[in-house]
Short mmCIF file of C-alpha atoms in Angstrom, two decimals:
data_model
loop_
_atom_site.label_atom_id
_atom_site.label_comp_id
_atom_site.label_asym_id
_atom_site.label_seq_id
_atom_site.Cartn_x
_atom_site.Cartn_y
_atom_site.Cartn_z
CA UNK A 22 -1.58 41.70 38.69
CA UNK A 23 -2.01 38.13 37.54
CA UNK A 24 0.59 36.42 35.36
CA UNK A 25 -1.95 35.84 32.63
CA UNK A 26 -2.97 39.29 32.75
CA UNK A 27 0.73 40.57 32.37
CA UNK A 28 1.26 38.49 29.39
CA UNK A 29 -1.62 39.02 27.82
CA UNK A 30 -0.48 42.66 28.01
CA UNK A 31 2.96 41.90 26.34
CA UNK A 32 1.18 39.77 23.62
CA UNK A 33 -0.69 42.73 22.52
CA UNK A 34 2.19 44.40 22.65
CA UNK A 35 3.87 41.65 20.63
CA UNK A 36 0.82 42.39 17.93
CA UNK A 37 1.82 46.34 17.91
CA UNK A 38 5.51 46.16 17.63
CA UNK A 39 4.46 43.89 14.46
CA UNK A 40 2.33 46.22 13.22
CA UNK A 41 4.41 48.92 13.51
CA UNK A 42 7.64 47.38 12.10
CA UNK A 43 5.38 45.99 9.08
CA UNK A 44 3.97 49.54 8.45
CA UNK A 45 7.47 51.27 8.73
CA UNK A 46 9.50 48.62 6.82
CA UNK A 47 11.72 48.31 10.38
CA UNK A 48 14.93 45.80 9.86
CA UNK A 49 13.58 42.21 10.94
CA UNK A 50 17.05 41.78 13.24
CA UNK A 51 16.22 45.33 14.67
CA UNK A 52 12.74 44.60 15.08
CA UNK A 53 13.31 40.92 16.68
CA UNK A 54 16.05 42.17 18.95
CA UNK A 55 13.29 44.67 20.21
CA UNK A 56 10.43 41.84 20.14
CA UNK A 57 13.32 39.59 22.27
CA UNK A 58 14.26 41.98 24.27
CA UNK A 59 10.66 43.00 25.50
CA UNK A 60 9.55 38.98 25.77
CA UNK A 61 12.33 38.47 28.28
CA UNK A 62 11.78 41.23 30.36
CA UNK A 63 8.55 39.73 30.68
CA UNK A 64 9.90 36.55 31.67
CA UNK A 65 8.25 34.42 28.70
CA UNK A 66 10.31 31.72 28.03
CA UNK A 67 11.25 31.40 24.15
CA UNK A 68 10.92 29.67 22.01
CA UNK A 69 7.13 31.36 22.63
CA UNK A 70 4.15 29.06 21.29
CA UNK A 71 2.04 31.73 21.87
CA UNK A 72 4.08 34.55 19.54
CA UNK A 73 3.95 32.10 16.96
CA UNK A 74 0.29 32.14 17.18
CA UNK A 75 0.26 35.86 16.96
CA UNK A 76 2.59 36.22 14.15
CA UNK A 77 0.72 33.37 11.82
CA UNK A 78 -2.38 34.82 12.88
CA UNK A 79 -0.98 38.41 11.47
CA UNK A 80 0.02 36.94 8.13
CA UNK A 81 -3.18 35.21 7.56
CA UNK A 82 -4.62 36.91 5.81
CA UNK A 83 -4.79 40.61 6.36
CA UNK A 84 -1.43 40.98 5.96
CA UNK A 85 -0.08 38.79 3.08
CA UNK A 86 2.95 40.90 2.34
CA UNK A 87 6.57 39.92 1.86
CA UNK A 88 7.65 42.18 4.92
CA UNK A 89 5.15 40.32 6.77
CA UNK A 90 7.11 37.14 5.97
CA UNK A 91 10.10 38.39 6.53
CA UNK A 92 9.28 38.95 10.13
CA UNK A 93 7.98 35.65 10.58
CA UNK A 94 11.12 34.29 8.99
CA UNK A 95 13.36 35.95 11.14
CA UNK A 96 11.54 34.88 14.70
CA UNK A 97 12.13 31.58 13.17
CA UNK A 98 15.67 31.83 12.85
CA UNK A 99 16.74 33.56 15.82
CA UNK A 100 14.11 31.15 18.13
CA UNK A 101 11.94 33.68 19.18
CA UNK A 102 9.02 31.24 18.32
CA UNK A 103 8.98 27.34 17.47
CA UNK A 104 9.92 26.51 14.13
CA UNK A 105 7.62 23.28 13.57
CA UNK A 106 5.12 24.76 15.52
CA UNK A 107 5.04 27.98 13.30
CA UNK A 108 4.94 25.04 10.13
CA UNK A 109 1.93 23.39 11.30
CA UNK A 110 -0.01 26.58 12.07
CA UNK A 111 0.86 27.57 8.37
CA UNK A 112 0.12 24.31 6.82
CA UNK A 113 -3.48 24.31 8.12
CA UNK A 114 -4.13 27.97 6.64
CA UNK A 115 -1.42 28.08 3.47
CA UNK A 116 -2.53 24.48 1.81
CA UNK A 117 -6.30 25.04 1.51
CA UNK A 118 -5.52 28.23 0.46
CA UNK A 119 -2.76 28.24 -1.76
CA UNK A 120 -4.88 29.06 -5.08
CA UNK A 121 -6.21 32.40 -3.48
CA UNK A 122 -2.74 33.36 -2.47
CA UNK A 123 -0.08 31.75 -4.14
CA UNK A 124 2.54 33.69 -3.00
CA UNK A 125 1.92 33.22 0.89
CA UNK A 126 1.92 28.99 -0.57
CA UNK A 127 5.53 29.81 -2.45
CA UNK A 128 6.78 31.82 0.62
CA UNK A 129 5.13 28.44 3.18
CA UNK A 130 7.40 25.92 1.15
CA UNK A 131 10.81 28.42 1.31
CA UNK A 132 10.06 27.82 5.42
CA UNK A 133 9.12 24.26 4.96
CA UNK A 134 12.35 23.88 3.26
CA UNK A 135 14.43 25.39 5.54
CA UNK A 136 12.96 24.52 9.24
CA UNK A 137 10.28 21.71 8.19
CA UNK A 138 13.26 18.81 9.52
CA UNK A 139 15.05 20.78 12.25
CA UNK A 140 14.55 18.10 14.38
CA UNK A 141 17.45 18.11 16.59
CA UNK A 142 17.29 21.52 17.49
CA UNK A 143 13.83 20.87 18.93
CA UNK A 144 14.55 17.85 20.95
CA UNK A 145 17.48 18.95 22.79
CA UNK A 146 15.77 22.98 23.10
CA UNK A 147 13.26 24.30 25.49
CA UNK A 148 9.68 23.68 25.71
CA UNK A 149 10.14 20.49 23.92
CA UNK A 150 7.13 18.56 24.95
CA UNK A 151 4.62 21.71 24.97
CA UNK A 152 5.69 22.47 21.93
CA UNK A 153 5.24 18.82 20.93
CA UNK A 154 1.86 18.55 22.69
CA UNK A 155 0.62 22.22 20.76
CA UNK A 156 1.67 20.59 17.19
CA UNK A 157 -0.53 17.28 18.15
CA UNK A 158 -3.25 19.84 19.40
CA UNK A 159 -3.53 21.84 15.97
CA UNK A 160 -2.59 18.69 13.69
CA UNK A 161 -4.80 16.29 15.37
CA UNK A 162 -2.35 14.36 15.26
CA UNK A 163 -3.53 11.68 18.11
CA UNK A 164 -7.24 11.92 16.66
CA UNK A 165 -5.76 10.63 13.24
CA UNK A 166 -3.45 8.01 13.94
CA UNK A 167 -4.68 6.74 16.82
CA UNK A 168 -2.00 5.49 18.58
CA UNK A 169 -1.73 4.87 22.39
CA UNK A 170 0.21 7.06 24.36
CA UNK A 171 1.00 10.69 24.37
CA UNK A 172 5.29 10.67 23.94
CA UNK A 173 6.66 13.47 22.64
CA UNK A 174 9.13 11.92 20.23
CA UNK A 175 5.76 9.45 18.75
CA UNK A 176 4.10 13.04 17.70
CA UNK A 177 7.60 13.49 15.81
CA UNK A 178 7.18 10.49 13.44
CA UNK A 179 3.89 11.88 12.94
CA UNK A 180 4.52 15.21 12.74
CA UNK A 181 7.06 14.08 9.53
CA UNK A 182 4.73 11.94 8.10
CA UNK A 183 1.86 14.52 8.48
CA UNK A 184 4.28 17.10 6.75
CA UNK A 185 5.04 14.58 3.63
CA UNK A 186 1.05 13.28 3.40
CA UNK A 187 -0.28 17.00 3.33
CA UNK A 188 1.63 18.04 0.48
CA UNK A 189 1.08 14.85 -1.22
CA UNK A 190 -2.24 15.41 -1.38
CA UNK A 191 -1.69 19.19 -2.71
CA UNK A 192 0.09 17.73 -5.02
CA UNK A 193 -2.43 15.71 -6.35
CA UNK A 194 -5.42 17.45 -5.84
CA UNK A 195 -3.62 20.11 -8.20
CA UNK A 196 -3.06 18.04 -10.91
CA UNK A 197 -6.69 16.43 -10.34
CA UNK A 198 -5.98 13.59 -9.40
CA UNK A 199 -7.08 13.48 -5.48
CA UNK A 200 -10.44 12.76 -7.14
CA UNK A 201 -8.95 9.33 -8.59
CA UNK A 202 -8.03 8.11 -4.79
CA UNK A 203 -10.15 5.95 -2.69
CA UNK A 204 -11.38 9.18 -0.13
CA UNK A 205 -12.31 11.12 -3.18
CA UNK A 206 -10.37 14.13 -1.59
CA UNK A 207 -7.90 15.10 1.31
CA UNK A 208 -8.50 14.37 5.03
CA UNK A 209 -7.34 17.33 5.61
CA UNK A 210 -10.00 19.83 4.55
CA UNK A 211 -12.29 18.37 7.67
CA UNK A 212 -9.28 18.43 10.19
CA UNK A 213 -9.01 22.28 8.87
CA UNK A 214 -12.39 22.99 9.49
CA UNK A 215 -11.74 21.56 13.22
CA UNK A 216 -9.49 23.99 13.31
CA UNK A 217 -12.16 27.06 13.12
CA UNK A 218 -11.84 27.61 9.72
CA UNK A 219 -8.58 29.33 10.63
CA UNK A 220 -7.86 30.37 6.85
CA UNK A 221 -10.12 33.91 7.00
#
């Protein structure tokens, strides 16, 4: 059997042990020792880009709940998927939505707070550059700043400064003021919709 067919099987897998620890209300350590255990028997190599994906796809939105979260939160802090990754995935589906589900935009910013700057942990851990390269990929980051080269540590600056602009502009687009600035209203409504309209 092919490699990509074997993990595909363990992603789905991924997506059921979710579901099922979400619909039991199963400890998040228990739960991600299980999730760890069954990723690494299957020889992916975590931090896992591709478990992020699944888990911020779960969230948003079908399943908005705290326990949800707490999931999520816990693969975060026990590495099972990429921190910054997992931020920028969430900033391009929590920030245009944060009136429709404030809580999932309150829960976004505990994260932000805690993982948004955990830059040295990324640097010096595994996967750096994928990881790097999958943040430009679902930022745009390259597309928007247009600068030559593709270096891991230039997509960091970026990364930062993308993290700082986007909830400038929440910021002032909820106090109505975004209208006031030269664009009118936040770049980052089209890059979202480049994104597949990710947010349903």
């Amino acid at each position: 059997m092919e490699t990509a067919t074997v993990n595909s099987i363990q992603y789905d897998r991924v997506k059921e042990l979710t579901k099922l620890a979400q619909e039991r209300n199963i400890d998040p350590l228990i739960w991600s020792m299980q999730l760890s255990s069954m990723l690494s028997s299957a020889g992916i190599s975590l931090p896992s880009i591709e478990v992020g994906e699944i888990l911020v796809s779960h969230i948003c939105w079908c399943n908005n709940v705290p326990n949800a979260w707490k999931l999520l939160e816990k693969a975060l802090m026990v590495r099972i998927v990429p921190p910054l990754f997992v931020l920028a995935l969430l900033s391009t589906r929590v920030i245009p939505a944060r009136r429709s589900y404030p809580m999932g935009y309150r829960l976004y910013m505990e994260l932000l707070k805690r993982y948004a700057f955990s830059l040295p942990s990324l640097v010096n851990g595994p996967n750096y550059r994928k990881i790097m390269e999958s943040i430009n990929d679902t930022l745009h980051l390259s597309q928007i700043f247009e600068l030559q080269g593709s270096e891991s540590g230039k997509h960091v600056i970026e990364y930062v400064f993308t993290v700082v602009w986007q909830l400038l502009d929440a910021s002032l687009d909820d106090e109505g003021l975004l209208a006031l600035t030269v664009e009118k209203k936040s770049m980052w409504s089209s890059c979202n919709s480049r994104n597949g309209n990710q947010q349903s």
